[in-house]
Amino acid sequence: MQLLNLPCSSFSTTTTKLSVPFFGLAVVLLLSFASPTISCTEQEESSLISFIDGLLPGHNSSLSMSWVKGTDCCKWEGITCSIDGTVTDVSLASQGLQGRISPSLGNLTGLLHLNLSHNLLDGNLPMELVFSRSIVILDVSFNRLDGSLPEPQSSSDSFPLQVLNISSNLFTGKFSSQQWEVMKNIVALNASNNSFTGQIPSSICINAPSFAILDLCYNEFSGSISPGLGNCSKLREFKAGYNNFSGALPEELFSATSLEHLSLPNNNLQGVLDGSHIVKLVKLTVLDLGSTGLSGNIPDSIGQLSTLEELRLDNNNMYGELPSGLGNCTNLRYLSLRNNRFVGDLSKVNFTWLNLRIADFSINNFTGTIPESIYSCSNLIALRLAFNKFYGQLSPRMGNLKSLSFFSVSDNHFTNITNALQILKSCKNLTSLLIGTNFRGEVMPKDETIDGFENLRVLSIDSCGLVGQIPPWISKLKKLEVLDLSSNTLTGQIPFWISDLPVLFYLDISNNNLTGDIPAALMNMPMLQSGKNAAQLDPNFLELPVYWTPARQYRLLNAFPNALSLGSNNFTGMIPSEIGQLKMLDGFNVSFNRLSGEIPQQICNLTNLQLLDLSSNHLTGALPSALTDMHFLSKFNVSYNDLEGPVPTGRQFGTFLNTSYSGNPKLCGPMLRNQCDREPEHATSPKQQNKKAIIALALGVFFGGLAILFLLGRFLMSMRRTSSVHQNKGSSNGDIEATSSSSVSEHLHDMIKGSILVMVPRGKGESNSLTFKDILKATNNFDQQNIIGCGGNGLVYKAELPNGSKLAIKKLNGEMCLMEREFTAEVEALSMAQHDNLVPLWGYCIQGNSRLLIYSYMENGSLDDWLHNRENGRPLLDWPTRVKIAQGASRGLSYIHNICKPHIVHRDIKSSNILLDREFRACVADFGLARLILPYDTHVTTELIGTLGYIPPEYSQAWVATLRGDIYSFGVVLLELLTGRRPVQVLPKSKELVQWVREMRSQRKDAEVLDPALGGMGHEEQMLKVLDVACKCISHNPCMRPTIQEVVSCLDSVDAALQVQM
């Protein structure tokens, strides 16, 4: 299965620097590119035709037009011949080819270069290509090839292959010693981004003296790193990050003295960085050992690596002071020591002669002031010092850093904010300035002389306790996109000029003492009004993580939502009706203020809104019914106001917790257990009241008499019918019967004509004698106290039958119901889908315009409840149970995708649609609410498909529900199981779980993605494997996602390993 395309996972076979053997190869290839004077042979033509015939039709139209049998194949697209007409080069990258690679290409005896990369080819890699007698460069990267690498027929042979790129495929299995015994000419191997396992063979370099480049990133290799790599005397690049290697770095590895690039991030290495070993790698330019578990100090001998350009030791357990020898690494341009336990004063290191461009010292325990020597690094573009114990004032020399673009000193003990800003304005290229949680209790500078900052895009001065007002000098920052002044003690009103900042899309001034009305001018912010304005944003921006604290998980600038956060102030007045102009707004928070009046209807125009928090104000009136049109709304809170009337129902409003409406006693609705069965009372005069009372009494007597006569007549008729039924032994159990013990309400329900109830036979001996009357009794006439679920498709009621069994009755929304004939045909077809991991459909009922579906009751509720709603005392789901749930859900999905006829696209896979029985067996629910499709067809709709956070990206271009779309949604469910997080958490956390996981993985922080509640239980290895599966499922490219059967196989293998461990 295909992982995401990550930077470590590929190299170019045409641009990589390679040594002596490639000089001769270059000459050969150059000669081969000469124009041929003789056409290719009949055998070569036949081999090429066999190759294209083995591909799936319809995916190679351009080749079909060019590759015409009987014509000169040297003139075919992608074919290059030598001067004598021999085919030497087949280059068909990015042609959209699908199908299997034919071994016939191995018959091209003069072929030197074969490039089939970036296609959709599957199946095994033919042995005839890997062990060809002619191929020198073989590139099949970025396909869907699977299986293990072929084995040679004889270990005594030798083959000319020098470059093998099989990266970004689905290969599995181990590397065998026999494979490398015959690859005696291999120079470069890229096997990254696959699922290879086992260890690196110790003989990998013994038979290949010219081996120079080895890339094994993003696989499942384990065990110790092979000491045999020390025999690779010409090895220049060794990349093996994101695997499961363990143990200490072998001493033999440092015998590979030609190493220039050593990258092993995100493994489970142990031990320390031995100074006596590292100095042997005198040619080293890149050393990346981030997130490996290293401890100890940085050895002073690191300074002897004069060619070192990148040093990444972030996210480890290293400690102590930095060695002074670090100052001797004069070519060092990238230094990341983030998130360790380093201490001491940085001034002990002389940075003067370093070529630093990016320096990250954040999240350590450094003390003292910023070292003066670092101001000599004139090429520095990013300096991160956040979350340390630095103190004092910024030095005037800070202004010498003319190239500085990103500066973060948040959460330290700096003082004199006015001085800091006066100095930093000299950094003309500054785009991000984060200085929050410093300058405690100082005055917000309002000096007009604070100008400059003309390129600033992010300004964060939060959590400082600053007093004063929002300063006017900010109005000059015309490129400002993000402004965070939250958690200070600012007073006064929101200045009118805020709306004049042309590209501002994120404003957080919450937790201050601001007063006055929310100005209507604030609703004129251009970036929040139209998506067309997004083109104004400069994409060529230094994308470094912005915030690190748990409360601020925006990693990159483009992860910020379009948001106005004005909560926890003293704003008064009404919410401006102009709010409806901000079409691009994602989050609007005005909680904990003193706002009054009604919620403006115009707020319903914000169809992109994901968060709306109006809680703890003095708002009155009704909730606008059009709020249900806000399809992406995922967090909604209007608690503690004075609102009244019905709560909107349907769509996302079925998912909000009751606490979203707390403190509004006049609100009513099913989820509040406060029925909206009476019109609100209005004040009237005594005269009007008397008049109404007389009319009501007269109408009551009249209609009451009619009702008594009606009931009496119907009762006599029913008694006659009952007698007839008892005399007729052939009567159906499905008939609606009346008994003397029935309540009047129940009796009236039973006598409604036209009810149709059909129970589905599910096996021998199972009773299907349920009647509609039974359903009414079991749900207490669909009483709201029996509601156990509420979603966009309708309400779900718990039904308890007299024999103690339970059912779940789904009452579908009227707006989505089909006509009777269509509904019957569709549900009866769905009833044929029977599997242990699908919620059983027992029957259906058509009652007037109502449509009911009758399901088995699942004792343990939904996965969503167990992961995200544990307030009622549910215990934590352990990892083995989560694996069991993932397995079961994947098997249920596999059944509806592959086995049942017709195949079904679910369209709304999410954790609340995965239900759990008493034994925590997972069952997929609501699959019957997607329209059926014939095999390999798609269902096209103009309605919103799915639930926010689970919707595949391709659905935004075409509303087409596909099997691959279900895979994406299931990948999100896997991420929920792994992280314990909801798929969407808008403010103040990142927009979507998918986006957050991708960013964490790009920063090599896979382990930090995992649910901390499961930490220390010994399951991290299996969890990281499932994380790999999940990330394959959420690939941007639907074609690169695995099938559900491939997902099932992967989860089964994880479970098998887990059983062995247990």
JSON list of N, CA and C in Angstrom, two decimals, residues 214-269:
[
{"chain": "A", "resi": 214, "resn": "LEU", "atom": "N", "xyz": [22.12, 4.43, -0.54]},
{"chain": "A", "resi": 214, "resn": "LEU", "atom": "CA", "xyz": [21.16, 3.47, -0.02]},
{"chain": "A", "resi": 214, "resn": "LEU", "atom": "C", "xyz": [20.07, 4.23, 0.72]},
{"chain": "A", "resi": 215, "resn": "ASP", "atom": "N", "xyz": [18.84, 4.16, 0.21]},
{"chain": "A", "resi": 215, "resn": "ASP", "atom": "CA", "xyz": [17.70, 4.86, 0.81]},
{"chain": "A", "resi": 215, "resn": "ASP", "atom": "C", "xyz": [16.63, 3.84, 1.16]},
{"chain": "A", "resi": 216, "resn": "LEU", "atom": "N", "xyz": [16.42, 3.63, 2.45]},
{"chain": "A", "resi": 216, "resn": "LEU", "atom": "CA", "xyz": [15.43, 2.66, 2.95]},
{"chain": "A", "resi": 216, "resn": "LEU", "atom": "C", "xyz": [14.36, 3.33, 3.80]},
{"chain": "A", "resi": 217, "resn": "CYS", "atom": "N", "xyz": [14.19, 4.64, 3.68]},
{"chain": "A", "resi": 217, "resn": "CYS", "atom": "CA", "xyz": [13.22, 5.37, 4.50]},
{"chain": "A", "resi": 217, "resn": "CYS", "atom": "C", "xyz": [11.81, 4.80, 4.37]},
{"chain": "A", "resi": 218, "resn": "TYR", "atom": "N", "xyz": [11.02, 4.96, 5.41]},
{"chain": "A", "resi": 218, "resn": "TYR", "atom": "CA", "xyz": [9.60, 4.64, 5.40]},
{"chain": "A", "resi": 218, "resn": "TYR", "atom": "C", "xyz": [9.35, 3.18, 4.99]},
{"chain": "A", "resi": 219, "resn": "ASN", "atom": "N", "xyz": [9.89, 2.27, 5.77]},
{"chain": "A", "resi": 219, "resn": "ASN", "atom": "CA", "xyz": [9.61, 0.85, 5.62]},
{"chain": "A", "resi": 219, "resn": "ASN", "atom": "C", "xyz": [9.36, 0.28, 7.01]},
{"chain": "A", "resi": 220, "resn": "GLU", "atom": "N", "xyz": [9.50, -1.01, 7.13]},
{"chain": "A", "resi": 220, "resn": "GLU", "atom": "CA", "xyz": [9.27, -1.67, 8.43]},
{"chain": "A", "resi": 220, "resn": "GLU", "atom": "C", "xyz": [10.47, -2.52, 8.82]},
{"chain": "A", "resi": 221, "resn": "PHE", "atom": "N", "xyz": [11.67, -2.09, 8.39]},
{"chain": "A", "resi": 221, "resn": "PHE", "atom": "CA", "xyz": [12.88, -2.79, 8.79]},
{"chain": "A", "resi": 221, "resn": "PHE", "atom": "C", "xyz": [13.01, -2.73, 10.32]},
{"chain": "A", "resi": 222, "resn": "SER", "atom": "N", "xyz": [13.59, -3.76, 10.87]},
{"chain": "A", "resi": 222, "resn": "SER", "atom": "CA", "xyz": [13.71, -3.83, 12.33]},
{"chain": "A", "resi": 222, "resn": "SER", "atom": "C", "xyz": [15.06, -4.41, 12.70]},
{"chain": "A", "resi": 223, "resn": "GLY", "atom": "N", "xyz": [15.23, -4.60, 14.00]},
{"chain": "A", "resi": 223, "resn": "GLY", "atom": "CA", "xyz": [16.50, -5.13, 14.48]},
{"chain": "A", "resi": 223, "resn": "GLY", "atom": "C", "xyz": [17.59, -4.08, 14.48]},
{"chain": "A", "resi": 224, "resn": "SER", "atom": "N", "xyz": [18.78, -4.53, 14.66]},
{"chain": "A", "resi": 224, "resn": "SER", "atom": "CA", "xyz": [19.93, -3.62, 14.69]},
{"chain": "A", "resi": 224, "resn": "SER", "atom": "C", "xyz": [20.32, -3.20, 13.28]},
{"chain": "A", "resi": 225, "resn": "ILE", "atom": "N", "xyz": [20.90, -2.03, 13.18]},
{"chain": "A", "resi": 225, "resn": "ILE", "atom": "CA", "xyz": [21.45, -1.59, 11.91]},
{"chain": "A", "resi": 225, "resn": "ILE", "atom": "C", "xyz": [22.67, -2.46, 11.60]},
{"chain": "A", "resi": 226, "resn": "SER", "atom": "N", "xyz": [22.72, -2.98, 10.38]},
{"chain": "A", "resi": 226, "resn": "SER", "atom": "CA", "xyz": [23.73, -3.99, 10.03]},
{"chain": "A", "resi": 226, "resn": "SER", "atom": "C", "xyz": [25.15, -3.46, 10.16]},
{"chain": "A", "resi": 227, "resn": "PRO", "atom": "N", "xyz": [25.99, -4.16, 10.93]},
{"chain": "A", "resi": 227, "resn": "PRO", "atom": "CA", "xyz": [27.41, -3.78, 10.99]},
{"chain": "A", "resi": 227, "resn": "PRO", "atom": "C", "xyz": [28.09, -3.90, 9.63]},
{"chain": "A", "resi": 228, "resn": "GLY", "atom": "N", "xyz": [27.47, -4.71, 8.71]},
{"chain": "A", "resi": 228, "resn": "GLY", "atom": "CA", "xyz": [28.08, -4.90, 7.41]},
{"chain": "A", "resi": 228, "resn": "GLY", "atom": "C", "xyz": [28.17, -3.64, 6.59]},
{"chain": "A", "resi": 229, "resn": "LEU", "atom": "N", "xyz": [27.43, -2.61, 6.97]},
{"chain": "A", "resi": 229, "resn": "LEU", "atom": "CA", "xyz": [27.52, -1.34, 6.25]},
{"chain": "A", "resi": 229, "resn": "LEU", "atom": "C", "xyz": [28.91, -0.73, 6.37]},
{"chain": "A", "resi": 230, "resn": "GLY", "atom": "N", "xyz": [29.63, -1.16, 7.38]},
{"chain": "A", "resi": 230, "resn": "GLY", "atom": "CA", "xyz": [31.00, -0.67, 7.52]},
{"chain": "A", "resi": 230, "resn": "GLY", "atom": "C", "xyz": [31.91, -1.10, 6.39]},
{"chain": "A", "resi": 231, "resn": "ASN", "atom": "N", "xyz": [31.49, -2.11, 5.64]},
{"chain": "A", "resi": 231, "resn": "ASN", "atom": "CA", "xyz": [32.28, -2.58, 4.49]},
{"chain": "A", "resi": 231, "resn": "ASN", "atom": "C", "xyz": [32.02, -1.74, 3.25]},
{"chain": "A", "resi": 232, "resn": "CYS", "atom": "N", "xyz": [31.08, -0.82, 3.33]},
{"chain": "A", "resi": 232, "resn": "CYS", "atom": "CA", "xyz": [30.73, 0.01, 2.16]},
{"chain": "A", "resi": 232, "resn": "CYS", "atom": "C", "xyz": [31.70, 1.18, 2.09]},
{"chain": "A", "resi": 233, "resn": "SER", "atom": "N", "xyz": [32.84, 0.94, 1.53]},
{"chain": "A", "resi": 233, "resn": "SER", "atom": "CA", "xyz": [33.90, 1.96, 1.55]},
{"chain": "A", "resi": 233, "resn": "SER", "atom": "C", "xyz": [33.55, 3.19, 0.72]},
{"chain": "A", "resi": 234, "resn": "LYS", "atom": "N", "xyz": [32.63, 3.03, -0.25]},
{"chain": "A", "resi": 234, "resn": "LYS", "atom": "CA", "xyz": [32.26, 4.17, -1.09]},
{"chain": "A", "resi": 234, "resn": "LYS", "atom": "C", "xyz": [30.85, 4.69, -0.79]},
{"chain": "A", "resi": 235, "resn": "LEU", "atom": "N", "xyz": [30.24, 4.20, 0.27]},
{"chain": "A", "resi": 235, "resn": "LEU", "atom": "CA", "xyz": [28.88, 4.63, 0.62]},
{"chain": "A", "resi": 235, "resn": "LEU", "atom": "C", "xyz": [28.88, 6.10, 1.01]},
{"chain": "A", "resi": 236, "resn": "ARG", "atom": "N", "xyz": [28.09, 6.89, 0.28]},
{"chain": "A", "resi": 236, "resn": "ARG", "atom": "CA", "xyz": [28.04, 8.33, 0.53]},
{"chain": "A", "resi": 236, "resn": "ARG", "atom": "C", "xyz": [26.73, 8.76, 1.19]},
{"chain": "A", "resi": 237, "resn": "GLU", "atom": "N", "xyz": [25.64, 8.05, 0.88]},
{"chain": "A", "resi": 237, "resn": "GLU", "atom": "CA", "xyz": [24.35, 8.40, 1.46]},
{"chain": "A", "resi": 237, "resn": "GLU", "atom": "C", "xyz": [23.70, 7.16, 2.05]},
{"chain": "A", "resi": 238, "resn": "PHE", "atom": "N", "xyz": [23.35, 7.22, 3.31]},
{"chain": "A", "resi": 238, "resn": "PHE", "atom": "CA", "xyz": [22.61, 6.16, 3.97]},
{"chain": "A", "resi": 238, "resn": "PHE", "atom": "C", "xyz": [21.42, 6.78, 4.69]},
{"chain": "A", "resi": 239, "resn": "LYS", "atom": "N", "xyz": [20.23, 6.53, 4.13]},
{"chain": "A", "resi": 239, "resn": "LYS", "atom": "CA", "xyz": [18.98, 7.06, 4.70]},
{"chain": "A", "resi": 239, "resn": "LYS", "atom": "C", "xyz": [18.09, 5.89, 5.08]},
{"chain": "A", "resi": 240, "resn": "ALA", "atom": "N", "xyz": [17.73, 5.83, 6.34]},
{"chain": "A", "resi": 240, "resn": "ALA", "atom": "CA", "xyz": [16.88, 4.72, 6.81]},
{"chain": "A", "resi": 240, "resn": "ALA", "atom": "C", "xyz": [15.92, 5.21, 7.89]},
{"chain": "A", "resi": 241, "resn": "GLY", "atom": "N", "xyz": [15.47, 6.43, 7.74]},
{"chain": "A", "resi": 241, "resn": "GLY", "atom": "CA", "xyz": [14.52, 6.99, 8.71]},
{"chain": "A", "resi": 241, "resn": "GLY", "atom": "C", "xyz": [13.15, 6.34, 8.62]},
{"chain": "A", "resi": 242, "resn": "TYR", "atom": "N", "xyz": [12.39, 6.48, 9.70]},
{"chain": "A", "resi": 242, "resn": "TYR", "atom": "CA", "xyz": [11.01, 6.01, 9.75]},
{"chain": "A", "resi": 242, "resn": "TYR", "atom": "C", "xyz": [10.92, 4.50, 9.53]},
{"chain": "A", "resi": 243, "resn": "ASN", "atom": "N", "xyz": [11.71, 3.78, 10.30]},
{"chain": "A", "resi": 243, "resn": "ASN", "atom": "CA", "xyz": [11.64, 2.33, 10.34]},
{"chain": "A", "resi": 243, "resn": "ASN", "atom": "C", "xyz": [11.54, 1.91, 11.81]},
{"chain": "A", "resi": 244, "resn": "ASN", "atom": "N", "xyz": [11.85, 0.67, 12.09]},
{"chain": "A", "resi": 244, "resn": "ASN", "atom": "CA", "xyz": [11.78, 0.16, 13.46]},
{"chain": "A", "resi": 244, "resn": "ASN", "atom": "C", "xyz": [13.13, -0.35, 13.93]},
{"chain": "A", "resi": 245, "resn": "PHE", "atom": "N", "xyz": [14.19, 0.25, 13.43]},
{"chain": "A", "resi": 245, "resn": "PHE", "atom": "CA", "xyz": [15.52, -0.15, 13.88]},
{"chain": "A", "resi": 245, "resn": "PHE", "atom": "C", "xyz": [15.67, 0.14, 15.38]},
{"chain": "A", "resi": 246, "resn": "SER", "atom": "N", "xyz": [16.44, -0.69, 16.03]},
{"chain": "A", "resi": 246, "resn": "SER", "atom": "CA", "xyz": [16.63, -0.54, 17.48]},
{"chain": "A", "resi": 246, "resn": "SER", "atom": "C", "xyz": [18.10, -0.78, 17.82]},
{"chain": "A", "resi": 247, "resn": "GLY", "atom": "N", "xyz": [18.40, -0.57, 19.09]},
{"chain": "A", "resi": 247, "resn": "GLY", "atom": "CA", "xyz": [19.76, -0.77, 19.53]},
{"chain": "A", "resi": 247, "resn": "GLY", "atom": "C", "xyz": [20.64, 0.44, 19.27]},
{"chain": "A", "resi": 248, "resn": "ALA", "atom": "N", "xyz": [21.89, 0.32, 19.62]},
{"chain": "A", "resi": 248, "resn": "ALA", "atom": "CA", "xyz": [22.85, 1.41, 19.43]},
{"chain": "A", "resi": 248, "resn": "ALA", "atom": "C", "xyz": [23.37, 1.42, 18.01]},
{"chain": "A", "resi": 249, "resn": "LEU", "atom": "N", "xyz": [23.87, 2.56, 17.60]},
{"chain": "A", "resi": 249, "resn": "LEU", "atom": "CA", "xyz": [24.52, 2.66, 16.29]},
{"chain": "A", "resi": 249, "resn": "LEU", "atom": "C", "xyz": [25.76, 1.77, 16.32]},
{"chain": "A", "resi": 250, "resn": "PRO", "atom": "N", "xyz": [25.91, 0.83, 15.36]},
{"chain": "A", "resi": 250, "resn": "PRO", "atom": "CA", "xyz": [27.07, -0.07, 15.40]},
{"chain": "A", "resi": 250, "resn": "PRO", "atom": "C", "xyz": [28.37, 0.68, 15.14]},
{"chain": "A", "resi": 251, "resn": "GLU", "atom": "N", "xyz": [29.38, 0.31, 15.85]},
{"chain": "A", "resi": 251, "resn": "GLU", "atom": "CA", "xyz": [30.68, 0.97, 15.69]},
{"chain": "A", "resi": 251, "resn": "GLU", "atom": "C", "xyz": [31.19, 0.83, 14.27]},
{"chain": "A", "resi": 252, "resn": "GLU", "atom": "N", "xyz": [30.87, -0.32, 13.64]},
{"chain": "A", "resi": 252, "resn": "GLU", "atom": "CA", "xyz": [31.35, -0.57, 12.29]},
{"chain": "A", "resi": 252, "resn": "GLU", "atom": "C", "xyz": [30.81, 0.46, 11.28]},
{"chain": "A", "resi": 253, "resn": "LEU", "atom": "N", "xyz": [29.62, 1.01, 11.55]},
{"chain": "A", "resi": 253, "resn": "LEU", "atom": "CA", "xyz": [29.03, 1.97, 10.62]},
{"chain": "A", "resi": 253, "resn": "LEU", "atom": "C", "xyz": [29.97, 3.15, 10.39]},
{"chain": "A", "resi": 254, "resn": "PHE", "atom": "N", "xyz": [30.71, 3.52, 11.42]},
{"chain": "A", "resi": 254, "resn": "PHE", "atom": "CA", "xyz": [31.58, 4.70, 11.33]},
{"chain": "A", "resi": 254, "resn": "PHE", "atom": "C", "xyz": [32.88, 4.39, 10.58]},
{"chain": "A", "resi": 255, "resn": "SER", "atom": "N", "xyz": [33.00, 3.12, 10.11]},
{"chain": "A", "resi": 255, "resn": "SER", "atom": "CA", "xyz": [34.13, 2.78, 9.24]},
{"chain": "A", "resi": 255, "resn": "SER", "atom": "C", "xyz": [33.85, 3.13, 7.80]},
{"chain": "A", "resi": 256, "resn": "ALA", "atom": "N", "xyz": [32.57, 3.45, 7.51]},
{"chain": "A", "resi": 256, "resn": "ALA", "atom": "CA", "xyz": [32.21, 3.88, 6.15]},
{"chain": "A", "resi": 256, "resn": "ALA", "atom": "C", "xyz": [32.57, 5.36, 6.02]},
{"chain": "A", "resi": 257, "resn": "THR", "atom": "N", "xyz": [33.85, 5.60, 5.90]},
{"chain": "A", "resi": 257, "resn": "THR", "atom": "CA", "xyz": [34.37, 6.98, 6.03]},
{"chain": "A", "resi": 257, "resn": "THR", "atom": "C", "xyz": [34.04, 7.87, 4.84]},
{"chain": "A", "resi": 258, "resn": "SER", "atom": "N", "xyz": [33.41, 7.32, 3.82]},
{"chain": "A", "resi": 258, "resn": "SER", "atom": "CA", "xyz": [33.00, 8.16, 2.69]},
{"chain": "A", "resi": 258, "resn": "SER", "atom": "C", "xyz": [31.62, 8.77, 2.90]},
{"chain": "A", "resi": 259, "resn": "LEU", "atom": "N", "xyz": [30.98, 8.40, 4.00]},
{"chain": "A", "resi": 259, "resn": "LEU", "atom": "CA", "xyz": [29.63, 8.89, 4.26]},
{"chain": "A", "resi": 259, "resn": "LEU", "atom": "C", "xyz": [29.56, 10.41, 4.27]},
{"chain": "A", "resi": 260, "resn": "GLU", "atom": "N", "xyz": [28.61, 10.93, 3.49]},
{"chain": "A", "resi": 260, "resn": "GLU", "atom": "CA", "xyz": [28.34, 12.36, 3.48]},
{"chain": "A", "resi": 260, "resn": "GLU", "atom": "C", "xyz": [26.98, 12.67, 4.07]},
{"chain": "A", "resi": 261, "resn": "HIS", "atom": "N", "xyz": [26.07, 11.71, 3.96]},
{"chain": "A", "resi": 261, "resn": "HIS", "atom": "CA", "xyz": [24.69, 11.94, 4.43]},
{"chain": "A", "resi": 261, "resn": "HIS", "atom": "C", "xyz": [24.27, 10.73, 5.25]},
{"chain": "A", "resi": 262, "resn": "LEU", "atom": "N", "xyz": [24.08, 10.91, 6.56]},
{"chain": "A", "resi": 262, "resn": "LEU", "atom": "CA", "xyz": [23.62, 9.85, 7.46]},
{"chain": "A", "resi": 262, "resn": "LEU", "atom": "C", "xyz": [22.31, 10.32, 8.09]},
{"chain": "A", "resi": 263, "resn": "SER", "atom": "N", "xyz": [21.22, 9.66, 7.71]},
{"chain": "A", "resi": 263, "resn": "SER", "atom": "CA", "xyz": [19.89, 10.09, 8.16]},
{"chain": "A", "resi": 263, "resn": "SER", "atom": "C", "xyz": [19.13, 8.89, 8.68]},
{"chain": "A", "resi": 264, "resn": "LEU", "atom": "N", "xyz": [18.85, 8.87, 9.99]},
{"chain": "A", "resi": 264, "resn": "LEU", "atom": "CA", "xyz": [18.16, 7.75, 10.64]},
{"chain": "A", "resi": 264, "resn": "LEU", "atom": "C", "xyz": [17.03, 8.22, 11.56]},
{"chain": "A", "resi": 265, "resn": "PRO", "atom": "N", "xyz": [16.28, 9.28, 11.23]},
{"chain": "A", "resi": 265, "resn": "PRO", "atom": "CA", "xyz": [15.28, 9.81, 12.17]},
{"chain": "A", "resi": 265, "resn": "PRO", "atom": "C", "xyz": [14.14, 8.82, 12.39]},
{"chain": "A", "resi": 266, "resn": "ASN", "atom": "N", "xyz": [13.47, 8.99, 13.52]},
{"chain": "A", "resi": 266, "resn": "ASN", "atom": "CA", "xyz": [12.29, 8.21, 13.85]},
{"chain": "A", "resi": 266, "resn": "ASN", "atom": "C", "xyz": [12.53, 6.71, 13.80]},
{"chain": "A", "resi": 267, "resn": "ASN", "atom": "N", "xyz": [13.54, 6.29, 14.54]},
{"chain": "A", "resi": 267, "resn": "ASN", "atom": "CA", "xyz": [13.77, 4.89, 14.84]},
{"chain": "A", "resi": 267, "resn": "ASN", "atom": "C", "xyz": [13.84, 4.75, 16.36]},
{"chain": "A", "resi": 268, "resn": "ASN", "atom": "N", "xyz": [14.13, 3.57, 16.84]},
{"chain": "A", "resi": 268, "resn": "ASN", "atom": "CA", "xyz": [14.16, 3.33, 18.28]},
{"chain": "A", "resi": 268, "resn": "ASN", "atom": "C", "xyz": [15.58, 3.04, 18.74]},
{"chain": "A", "resi": 269, "resn": "LEU", "atom": "N", "xyz": [16.47, 3.91, 18.31]},
{"chain": "A", "resi": 269, "resn": "LEU", "atom": "CA", "xyz": [17.88, 3.73, 18.67]},
{"chain": "A", "resi": 269, "resn": "LEU", "atom": "C", "xyz": [18.12, 4.09, 20.13]}
]
